[in-house]
PDB file of C-alpha atoms in Angstrom:
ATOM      1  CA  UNK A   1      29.107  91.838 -93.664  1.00 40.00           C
ATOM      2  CA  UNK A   2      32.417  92.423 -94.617  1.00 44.00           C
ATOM      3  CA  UNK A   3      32.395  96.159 -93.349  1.00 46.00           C
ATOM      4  CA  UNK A   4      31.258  94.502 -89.721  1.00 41.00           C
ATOM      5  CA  UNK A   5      33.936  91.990 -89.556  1.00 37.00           C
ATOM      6  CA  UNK A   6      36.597  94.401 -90.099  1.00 45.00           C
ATOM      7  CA  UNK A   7      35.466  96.972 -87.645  1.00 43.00           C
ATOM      8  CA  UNK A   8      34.903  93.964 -85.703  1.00 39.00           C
ATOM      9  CA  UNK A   9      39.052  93.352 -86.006  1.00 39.00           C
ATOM     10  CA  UNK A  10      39.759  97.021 -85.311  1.00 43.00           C
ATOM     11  CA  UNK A  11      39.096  96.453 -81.217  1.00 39.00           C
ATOM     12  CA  UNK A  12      42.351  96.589 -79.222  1.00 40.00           C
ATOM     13  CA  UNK A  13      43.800  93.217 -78.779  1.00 40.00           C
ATOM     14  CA  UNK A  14      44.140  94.193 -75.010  1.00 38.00           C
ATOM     15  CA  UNK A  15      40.746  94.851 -74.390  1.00 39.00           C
ATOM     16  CA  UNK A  16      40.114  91.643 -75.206  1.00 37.00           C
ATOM     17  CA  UNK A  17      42.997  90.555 -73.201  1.00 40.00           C
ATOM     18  CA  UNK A  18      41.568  92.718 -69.921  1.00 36.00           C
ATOM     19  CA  UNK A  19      38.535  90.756 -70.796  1.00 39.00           C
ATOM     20  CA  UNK A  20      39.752  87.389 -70.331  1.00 40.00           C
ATOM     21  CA  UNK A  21      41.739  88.124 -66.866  1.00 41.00           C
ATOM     22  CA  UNK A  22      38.614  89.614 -65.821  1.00 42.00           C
ATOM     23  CA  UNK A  23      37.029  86.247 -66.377  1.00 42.00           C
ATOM     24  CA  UNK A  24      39.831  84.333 -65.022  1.00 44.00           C
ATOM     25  CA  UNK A  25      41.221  85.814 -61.898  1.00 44.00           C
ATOM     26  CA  UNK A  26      37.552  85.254 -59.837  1.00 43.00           C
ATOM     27  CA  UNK A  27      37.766  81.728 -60.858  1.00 47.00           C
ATOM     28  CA  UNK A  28      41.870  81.457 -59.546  1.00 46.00           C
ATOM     29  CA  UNK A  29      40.890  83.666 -56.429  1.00 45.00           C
ATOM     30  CA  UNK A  30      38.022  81.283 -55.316  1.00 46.00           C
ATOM     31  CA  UNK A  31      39.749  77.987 -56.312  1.00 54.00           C
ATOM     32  CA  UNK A  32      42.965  78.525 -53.782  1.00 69.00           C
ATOM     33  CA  UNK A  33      43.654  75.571 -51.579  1.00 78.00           C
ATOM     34  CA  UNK A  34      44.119  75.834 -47.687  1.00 85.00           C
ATOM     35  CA  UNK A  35      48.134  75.496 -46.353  1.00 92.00           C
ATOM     36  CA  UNK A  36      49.298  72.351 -45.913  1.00 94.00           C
ATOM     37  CA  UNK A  37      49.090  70.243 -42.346  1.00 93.00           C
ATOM     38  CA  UNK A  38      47.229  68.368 -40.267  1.00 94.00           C
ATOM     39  CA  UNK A  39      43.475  69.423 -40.712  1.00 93.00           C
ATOM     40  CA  UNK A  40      41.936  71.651 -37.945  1.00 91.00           C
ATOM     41  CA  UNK A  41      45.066  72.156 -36.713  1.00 93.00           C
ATOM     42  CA  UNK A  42      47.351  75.711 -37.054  1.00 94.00           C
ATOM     43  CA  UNK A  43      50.373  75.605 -38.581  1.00 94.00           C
ATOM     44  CA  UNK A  44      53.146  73.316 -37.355  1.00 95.00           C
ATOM     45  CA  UNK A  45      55.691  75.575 -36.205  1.00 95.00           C
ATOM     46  CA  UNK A  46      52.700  77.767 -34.417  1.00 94.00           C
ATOM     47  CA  UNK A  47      51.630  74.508 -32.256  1.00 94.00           C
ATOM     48  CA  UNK A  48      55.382  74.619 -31.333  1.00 95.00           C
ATOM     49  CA  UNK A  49      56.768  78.027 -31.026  1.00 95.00           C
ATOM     50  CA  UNK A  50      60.349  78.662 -30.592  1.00 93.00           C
ATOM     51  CA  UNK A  51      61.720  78.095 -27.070  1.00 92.00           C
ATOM     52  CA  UNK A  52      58.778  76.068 -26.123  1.00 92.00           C
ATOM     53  CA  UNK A  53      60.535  73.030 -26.078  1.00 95.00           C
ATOM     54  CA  UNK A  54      61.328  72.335 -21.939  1.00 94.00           C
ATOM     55  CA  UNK A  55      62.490  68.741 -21.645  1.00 95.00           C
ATOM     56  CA  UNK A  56      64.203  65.732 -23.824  1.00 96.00           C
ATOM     57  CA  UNK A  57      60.952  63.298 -23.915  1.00 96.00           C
ATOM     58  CA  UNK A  58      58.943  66.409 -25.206  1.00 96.00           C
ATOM     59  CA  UNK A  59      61.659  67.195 -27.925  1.00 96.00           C
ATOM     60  CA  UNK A  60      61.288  63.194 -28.376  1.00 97.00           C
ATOM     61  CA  UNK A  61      57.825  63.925 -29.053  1.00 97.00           C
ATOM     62  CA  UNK A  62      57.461  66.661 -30.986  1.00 97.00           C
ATOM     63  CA  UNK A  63      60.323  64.862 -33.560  1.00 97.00           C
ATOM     64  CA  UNK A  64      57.910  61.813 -33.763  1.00 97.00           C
ATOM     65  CA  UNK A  65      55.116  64.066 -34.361  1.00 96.00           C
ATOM     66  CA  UNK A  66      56.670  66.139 -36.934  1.00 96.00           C
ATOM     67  CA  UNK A  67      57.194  62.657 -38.838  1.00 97.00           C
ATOM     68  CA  UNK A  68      53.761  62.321 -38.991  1.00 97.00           C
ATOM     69  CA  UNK A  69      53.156  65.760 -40.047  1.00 97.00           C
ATOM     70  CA  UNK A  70      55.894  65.488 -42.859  1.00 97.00           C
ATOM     71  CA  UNK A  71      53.797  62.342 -44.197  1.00 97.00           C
ATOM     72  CA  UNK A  72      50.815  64.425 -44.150  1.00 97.00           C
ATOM     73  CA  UNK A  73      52.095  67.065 -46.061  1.00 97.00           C
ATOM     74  CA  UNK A  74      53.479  64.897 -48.223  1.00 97.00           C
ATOM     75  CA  UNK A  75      50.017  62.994 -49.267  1.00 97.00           C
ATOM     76  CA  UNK A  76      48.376  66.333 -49.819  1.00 96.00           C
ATOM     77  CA  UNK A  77      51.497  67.862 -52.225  1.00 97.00           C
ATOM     78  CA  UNK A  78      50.805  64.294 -53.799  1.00 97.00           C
ATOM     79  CA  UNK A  79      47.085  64.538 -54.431  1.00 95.00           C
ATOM     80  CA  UNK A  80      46.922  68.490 -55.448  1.00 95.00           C
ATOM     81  CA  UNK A  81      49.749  68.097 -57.987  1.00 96.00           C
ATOM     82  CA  UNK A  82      47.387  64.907 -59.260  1.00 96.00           C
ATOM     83  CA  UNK A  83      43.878  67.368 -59.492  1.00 94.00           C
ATOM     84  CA  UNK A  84      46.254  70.279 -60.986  1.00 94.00           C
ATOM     85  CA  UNK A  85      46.272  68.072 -64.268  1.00 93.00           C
ATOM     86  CA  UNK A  86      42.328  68.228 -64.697  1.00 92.00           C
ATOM     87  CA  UNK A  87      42.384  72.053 -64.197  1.00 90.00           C
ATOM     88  CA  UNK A  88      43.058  74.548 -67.138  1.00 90.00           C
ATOM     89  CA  UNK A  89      46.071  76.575 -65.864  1.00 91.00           C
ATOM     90  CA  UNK A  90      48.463  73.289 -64.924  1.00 94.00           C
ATOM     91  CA  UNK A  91      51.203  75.180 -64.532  1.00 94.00           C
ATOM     92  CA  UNK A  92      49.887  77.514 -61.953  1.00 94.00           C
ATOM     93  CA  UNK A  93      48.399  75.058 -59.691  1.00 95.00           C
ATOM     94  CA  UNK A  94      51.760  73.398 -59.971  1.00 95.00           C
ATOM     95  CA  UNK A  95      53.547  76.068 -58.278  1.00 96.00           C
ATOM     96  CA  UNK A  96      50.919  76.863 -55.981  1.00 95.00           C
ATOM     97  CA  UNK A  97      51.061  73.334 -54.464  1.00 95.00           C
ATOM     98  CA  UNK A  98      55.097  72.976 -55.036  1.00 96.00           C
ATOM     99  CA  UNK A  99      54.929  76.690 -52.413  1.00 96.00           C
ATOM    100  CA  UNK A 100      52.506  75.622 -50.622  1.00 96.00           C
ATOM    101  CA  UNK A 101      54.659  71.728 -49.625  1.00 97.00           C
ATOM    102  CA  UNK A 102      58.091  74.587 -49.669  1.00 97.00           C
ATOM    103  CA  UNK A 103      56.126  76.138 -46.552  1.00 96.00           C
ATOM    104  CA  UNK A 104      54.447  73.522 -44.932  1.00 96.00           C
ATOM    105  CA  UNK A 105      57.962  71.549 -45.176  1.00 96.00           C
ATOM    106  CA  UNK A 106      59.929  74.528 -44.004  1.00 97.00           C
ATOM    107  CA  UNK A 107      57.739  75.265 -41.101  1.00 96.00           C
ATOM    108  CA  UNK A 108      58.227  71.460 -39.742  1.00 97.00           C
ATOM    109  CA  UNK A 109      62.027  71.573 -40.051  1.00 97.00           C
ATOM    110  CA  UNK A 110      62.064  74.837 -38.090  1.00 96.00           C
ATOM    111  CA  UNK A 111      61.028  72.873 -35.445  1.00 97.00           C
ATOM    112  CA  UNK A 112      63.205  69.646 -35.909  1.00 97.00           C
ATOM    113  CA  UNK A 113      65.720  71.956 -35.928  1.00 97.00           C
ATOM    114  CA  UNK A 114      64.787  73.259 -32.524  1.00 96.00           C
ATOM    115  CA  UNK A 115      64.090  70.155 -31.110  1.00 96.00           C
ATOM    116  CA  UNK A 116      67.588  68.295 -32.104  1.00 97.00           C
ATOM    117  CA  UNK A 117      69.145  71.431 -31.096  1.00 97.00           C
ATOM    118  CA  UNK A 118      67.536  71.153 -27.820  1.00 96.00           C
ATOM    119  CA  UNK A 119      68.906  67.305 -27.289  1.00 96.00           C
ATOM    120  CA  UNK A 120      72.047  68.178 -28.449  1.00 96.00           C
ATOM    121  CA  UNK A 121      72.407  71.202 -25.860  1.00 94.00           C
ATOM    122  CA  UNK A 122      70.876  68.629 -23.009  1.00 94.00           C
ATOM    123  CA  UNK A 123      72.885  65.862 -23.739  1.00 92.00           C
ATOM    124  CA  UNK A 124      75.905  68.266 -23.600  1.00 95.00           C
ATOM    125  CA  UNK A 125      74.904  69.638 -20.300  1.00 94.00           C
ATOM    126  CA  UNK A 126      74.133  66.629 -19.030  1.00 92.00           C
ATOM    127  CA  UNK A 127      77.953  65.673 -19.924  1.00 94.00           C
ATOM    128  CA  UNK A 128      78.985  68.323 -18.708  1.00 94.00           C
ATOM    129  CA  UNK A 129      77.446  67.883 -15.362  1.00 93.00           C
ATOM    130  CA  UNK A 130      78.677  64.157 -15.379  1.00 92.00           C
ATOM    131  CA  UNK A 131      82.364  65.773 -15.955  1.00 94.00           C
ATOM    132  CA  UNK A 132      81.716  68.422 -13.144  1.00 94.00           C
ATOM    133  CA  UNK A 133      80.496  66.135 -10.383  1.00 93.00           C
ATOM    134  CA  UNK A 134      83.246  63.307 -11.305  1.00 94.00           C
ATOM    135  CA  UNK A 135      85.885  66.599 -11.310  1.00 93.00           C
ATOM    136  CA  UNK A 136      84.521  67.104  -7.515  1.00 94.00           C
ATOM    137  CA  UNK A 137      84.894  63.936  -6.598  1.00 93.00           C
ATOM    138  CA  UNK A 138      87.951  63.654  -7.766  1.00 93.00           C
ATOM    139  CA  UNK A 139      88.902  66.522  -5.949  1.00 93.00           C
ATOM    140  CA  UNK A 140      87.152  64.989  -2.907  1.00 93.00           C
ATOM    141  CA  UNK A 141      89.430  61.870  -3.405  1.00 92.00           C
ATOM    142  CA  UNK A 142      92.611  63.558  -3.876  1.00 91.00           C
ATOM    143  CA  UNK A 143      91.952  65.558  -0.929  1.00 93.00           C
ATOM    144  CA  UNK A 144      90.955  62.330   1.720  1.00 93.00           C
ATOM    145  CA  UNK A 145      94.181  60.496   0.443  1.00 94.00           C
ATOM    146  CA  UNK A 146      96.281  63.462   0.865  1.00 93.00           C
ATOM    147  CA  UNK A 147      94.682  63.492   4.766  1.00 93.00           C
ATOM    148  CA  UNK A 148      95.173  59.528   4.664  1.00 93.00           C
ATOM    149  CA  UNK A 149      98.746  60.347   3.601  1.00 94.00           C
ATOM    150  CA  UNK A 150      99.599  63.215   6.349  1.00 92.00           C
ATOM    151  CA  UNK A 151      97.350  60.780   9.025  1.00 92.00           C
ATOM    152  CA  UNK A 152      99.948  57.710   7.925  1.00 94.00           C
ATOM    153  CA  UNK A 153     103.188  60.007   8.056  1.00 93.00           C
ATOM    154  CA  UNK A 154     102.573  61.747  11.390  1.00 93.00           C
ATOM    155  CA  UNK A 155     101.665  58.203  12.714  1.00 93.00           C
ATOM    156  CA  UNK A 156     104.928  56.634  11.401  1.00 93.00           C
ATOM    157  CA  UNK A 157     106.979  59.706  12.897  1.00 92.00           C
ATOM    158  CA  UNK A 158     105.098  59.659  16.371  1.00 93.00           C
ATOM    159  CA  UNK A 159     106.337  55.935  15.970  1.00 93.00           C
ATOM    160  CA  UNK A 160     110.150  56.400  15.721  1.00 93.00           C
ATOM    161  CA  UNK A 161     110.245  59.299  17.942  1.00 92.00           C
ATOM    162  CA  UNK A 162     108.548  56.727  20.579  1.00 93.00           C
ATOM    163  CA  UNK A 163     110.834  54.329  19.331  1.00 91.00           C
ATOM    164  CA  UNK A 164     113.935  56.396  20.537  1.00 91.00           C
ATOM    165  CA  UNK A 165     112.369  57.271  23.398  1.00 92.00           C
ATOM    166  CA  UNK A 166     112.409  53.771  24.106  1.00 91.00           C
ATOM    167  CA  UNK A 167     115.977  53.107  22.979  1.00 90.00           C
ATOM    168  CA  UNK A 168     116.927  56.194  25.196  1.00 91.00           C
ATOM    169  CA  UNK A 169     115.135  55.272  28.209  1.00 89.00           C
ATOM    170  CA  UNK A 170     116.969  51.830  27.574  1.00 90.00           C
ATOM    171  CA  UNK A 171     119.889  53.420  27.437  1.00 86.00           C
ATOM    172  CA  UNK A 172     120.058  55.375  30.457  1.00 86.00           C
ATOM    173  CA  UNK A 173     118.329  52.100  32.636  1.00 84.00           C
ATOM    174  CA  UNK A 174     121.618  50.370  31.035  1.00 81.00           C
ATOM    175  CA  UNK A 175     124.239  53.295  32.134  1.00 79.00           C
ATOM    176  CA  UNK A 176     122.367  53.463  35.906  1.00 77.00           C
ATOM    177  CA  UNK A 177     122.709  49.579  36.409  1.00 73.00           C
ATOM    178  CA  UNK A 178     126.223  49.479  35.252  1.00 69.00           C
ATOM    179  CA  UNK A 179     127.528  50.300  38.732  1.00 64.00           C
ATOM    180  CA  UNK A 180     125.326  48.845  40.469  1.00 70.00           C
ATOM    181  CA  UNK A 181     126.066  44.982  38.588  1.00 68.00           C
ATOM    182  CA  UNK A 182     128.401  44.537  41.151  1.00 71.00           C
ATOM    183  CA  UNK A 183     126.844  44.931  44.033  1.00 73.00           C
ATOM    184  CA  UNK A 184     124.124  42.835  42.864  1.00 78.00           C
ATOM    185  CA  UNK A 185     126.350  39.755  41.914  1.00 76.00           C
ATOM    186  CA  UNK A 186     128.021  39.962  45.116  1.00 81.00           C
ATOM    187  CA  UNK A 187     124.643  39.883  47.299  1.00 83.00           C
ATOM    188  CA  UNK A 188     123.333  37.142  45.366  1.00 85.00           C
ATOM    189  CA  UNK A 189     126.316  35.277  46.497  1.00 86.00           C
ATOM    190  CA  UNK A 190     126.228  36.043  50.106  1.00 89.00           C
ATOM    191  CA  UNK A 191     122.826  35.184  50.297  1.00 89.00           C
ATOM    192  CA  UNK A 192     123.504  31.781  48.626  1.00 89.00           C
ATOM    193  CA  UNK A 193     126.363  31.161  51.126  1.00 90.00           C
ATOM    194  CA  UNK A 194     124.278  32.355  54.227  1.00 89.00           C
ATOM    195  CA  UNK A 195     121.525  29.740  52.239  1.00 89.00           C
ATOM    196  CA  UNK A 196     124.055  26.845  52.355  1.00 90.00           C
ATOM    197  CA  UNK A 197     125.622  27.478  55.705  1.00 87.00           C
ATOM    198  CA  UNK A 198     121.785  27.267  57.021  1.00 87.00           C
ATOM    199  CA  UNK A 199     121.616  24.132  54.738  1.00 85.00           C
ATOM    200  CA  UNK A 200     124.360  22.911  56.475  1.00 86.00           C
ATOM    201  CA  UNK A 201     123.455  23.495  59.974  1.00 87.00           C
ATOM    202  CA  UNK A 202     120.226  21.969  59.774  1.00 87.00           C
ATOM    203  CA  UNK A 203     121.146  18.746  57.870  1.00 86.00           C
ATOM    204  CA  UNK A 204     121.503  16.498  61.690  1.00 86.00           C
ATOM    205  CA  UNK A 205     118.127  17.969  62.455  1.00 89.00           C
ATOM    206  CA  UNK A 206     116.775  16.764  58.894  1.00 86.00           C
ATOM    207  CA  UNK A 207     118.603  14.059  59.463  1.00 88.00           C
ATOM    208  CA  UNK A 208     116.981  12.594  62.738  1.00 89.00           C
ATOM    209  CA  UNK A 209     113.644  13.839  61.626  1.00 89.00           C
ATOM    210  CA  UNK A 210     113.636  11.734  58.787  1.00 89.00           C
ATOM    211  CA  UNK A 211     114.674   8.848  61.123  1.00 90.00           C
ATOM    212  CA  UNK A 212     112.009   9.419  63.169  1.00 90.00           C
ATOM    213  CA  UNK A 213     109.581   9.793  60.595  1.00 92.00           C
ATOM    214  CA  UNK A 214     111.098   6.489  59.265  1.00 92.00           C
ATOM    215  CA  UNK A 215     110.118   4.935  62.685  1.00 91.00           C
ATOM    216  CA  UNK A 216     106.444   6.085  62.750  1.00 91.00           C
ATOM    217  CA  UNK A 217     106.134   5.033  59.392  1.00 93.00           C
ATOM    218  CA  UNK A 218     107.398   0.948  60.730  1.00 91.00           C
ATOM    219  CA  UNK A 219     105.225   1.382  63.755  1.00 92.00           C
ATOM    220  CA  UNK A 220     102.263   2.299  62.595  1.00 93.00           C
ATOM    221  CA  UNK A 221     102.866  -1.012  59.718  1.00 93.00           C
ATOM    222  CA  UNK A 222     103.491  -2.902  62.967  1.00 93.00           C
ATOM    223  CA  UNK A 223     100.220  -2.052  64.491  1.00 92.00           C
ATOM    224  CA  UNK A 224      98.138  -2.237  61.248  1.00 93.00           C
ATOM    225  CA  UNK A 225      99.208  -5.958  61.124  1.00 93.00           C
ATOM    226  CA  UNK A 226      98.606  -6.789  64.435  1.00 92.00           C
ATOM    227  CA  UNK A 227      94.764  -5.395  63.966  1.00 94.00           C
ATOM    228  CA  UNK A 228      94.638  -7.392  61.051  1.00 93.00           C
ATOM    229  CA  UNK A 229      95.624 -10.798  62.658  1.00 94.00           C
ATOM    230  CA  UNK A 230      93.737 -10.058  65.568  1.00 92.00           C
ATOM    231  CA  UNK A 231      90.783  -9.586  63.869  1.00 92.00           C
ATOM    232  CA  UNK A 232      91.199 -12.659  61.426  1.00 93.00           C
ATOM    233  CA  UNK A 233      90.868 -14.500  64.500  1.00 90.00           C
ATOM    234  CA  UNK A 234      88.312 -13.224  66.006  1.00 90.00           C
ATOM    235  CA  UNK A 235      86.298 -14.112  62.022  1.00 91.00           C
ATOM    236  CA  UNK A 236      87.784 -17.888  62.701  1.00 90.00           C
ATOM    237  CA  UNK A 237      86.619 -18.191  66.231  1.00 89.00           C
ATOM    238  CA  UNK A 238      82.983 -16.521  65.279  1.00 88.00           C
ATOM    239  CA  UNK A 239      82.703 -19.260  62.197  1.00 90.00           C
ATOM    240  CA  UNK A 240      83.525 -21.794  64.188  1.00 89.00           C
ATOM    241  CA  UNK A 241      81.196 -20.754  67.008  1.00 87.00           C
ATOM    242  CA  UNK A 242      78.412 -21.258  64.111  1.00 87.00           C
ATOM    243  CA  UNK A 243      79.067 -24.051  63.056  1.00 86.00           C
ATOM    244  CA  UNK A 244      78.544 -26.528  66.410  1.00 85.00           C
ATOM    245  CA  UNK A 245      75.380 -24.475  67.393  1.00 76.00           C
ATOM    246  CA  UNK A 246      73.258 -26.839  65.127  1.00 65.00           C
ATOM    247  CA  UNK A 247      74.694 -29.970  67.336  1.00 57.00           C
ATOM    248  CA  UNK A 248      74.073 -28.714  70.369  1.00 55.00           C
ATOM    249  CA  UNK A 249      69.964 -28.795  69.973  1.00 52.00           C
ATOM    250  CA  UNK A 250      67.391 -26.238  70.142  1.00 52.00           C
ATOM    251  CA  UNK A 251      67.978 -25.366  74.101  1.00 48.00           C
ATOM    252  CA  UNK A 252      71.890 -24.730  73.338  1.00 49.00           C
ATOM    253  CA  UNK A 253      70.829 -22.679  70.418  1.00 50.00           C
ATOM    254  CA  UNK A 254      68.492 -20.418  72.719  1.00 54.00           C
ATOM    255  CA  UNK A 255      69.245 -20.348  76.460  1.00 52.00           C
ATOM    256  CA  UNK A 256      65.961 -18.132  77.017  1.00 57.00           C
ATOM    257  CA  UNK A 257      63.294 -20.284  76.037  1.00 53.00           C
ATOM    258  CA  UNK A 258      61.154 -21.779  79.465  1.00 54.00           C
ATOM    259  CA  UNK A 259      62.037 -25.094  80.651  1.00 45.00           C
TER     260      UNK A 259
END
């Protein structure tokens, strides 16, 4: 018994040890747990490749998304790290799940990355766009008031170059009638004396016109006065015919009636 157990002692220490992995590394191979994610699903940075990105609502998206996804990931890093402690080799299920939440995390900030990257580069173009069209229409601006100006300044010099054409046209009207004041004055005054002299000359006739008009005018109240009498007493002889018709009976009051 003795001569067994120490032949028994005599085998290699690393056979045994070769005997052991042998046992061990089926056991690790068939126990390894899928990548982290969303179930059914490929990886997250494969569902959004690089440069797929194409708008700001769809980077919105994908950032929401990859929120969810980080939750995800983070329940499963939580629950293998809790079924690590009821296995026999801890400490290598420990860094199997604390790699496996490494990539899974990794592969979803990738994209974030991308996707704020992609807003950052949009919102930039878009202010750069705002600066470009506001630069053009500045430009526009500057250039209509710069016509508004050269429109106003060629209006207010057309405006004193009329203006002394005016003043010269004034000028020369002034210097033609100088010489010619004179003669003016002077035939204004001989046709006011011819005026009076006429004036003169027919005063008797005005005169004896407005006599005779004068007469007319007492003639004519003459003869309206007369018609007037006359026929106020023709009125008092006709009422006074009327009134002795009654005495006179009924054959003075109508001579036709048969006897």
């Amino acid at each position: 018994m003795q001569s067994f157990l120490q032949k028994t002692c005599r085998v290699p220490a690393a056979m045994l040890m070769l005997a052991v992995a042998g046992l061990t590394l089926p056991l690790l191979a068939a126990a390894e747990p899928a990548p982290y994610g969303t179930p059914g699903k490929p990886a997250f940075n494969e569902r959004y490749p690089s440069g797929s990105i194409r708008s700001t609502d769809e980077a919105d998206e994908i950032l929401a998304e990859a929120d969810k996804e980080r939750l995800i990931i983070e329940d499963q890093y939580i629950a293998e790290q809790r079924d690590c402690y009821k296995k026999f080799f801890v400490a290598a299920c420990l860094d199997g799940a604390k790699e496996r939440n490494r990539v899974a995390g990794k592969q979803v900030r990738d994209v974030e990355v991308e996707a704020n990257a992609y807003k950052r580069q949009a919102k930039a173009d878009d202010r750069d766009k705002s600066l470009a069209e506001q630069r053009v229409k500045d430009e526009q601006d500057s250039a209509r008031r710069a016509a508004d100006q050269k429109e106003r300044d060629a209006a207010a010099a057309r405006k004193v170059q009329e203006s002394a054409a005016k003043q010269q046209q004034v000028k020369e009207r002034e210097q033609q009638s100088e010489g010619k004041e004179d003669a003016r004055v002077k035939a204004h005054d001989a046709q006011l004396r011819e005026k009076q002299a006429a004036d003169a000359a027919k005063a008797p006739q005005r005169q004896a016109n407005e006599k005779a008009y004068q007469e007319k005018v007492k003639a004519a109240e003459v003869h309206r006065k007369e018609v007037e009498t006359n026929k106020a007493e023709k009125d008092r002889e006709r009422a006074a015919k009327q009134q002795q018709a009654p005495a006179s009976g009924p054959a003075a009051a109508d001579p036709n009636q048969p006897r």
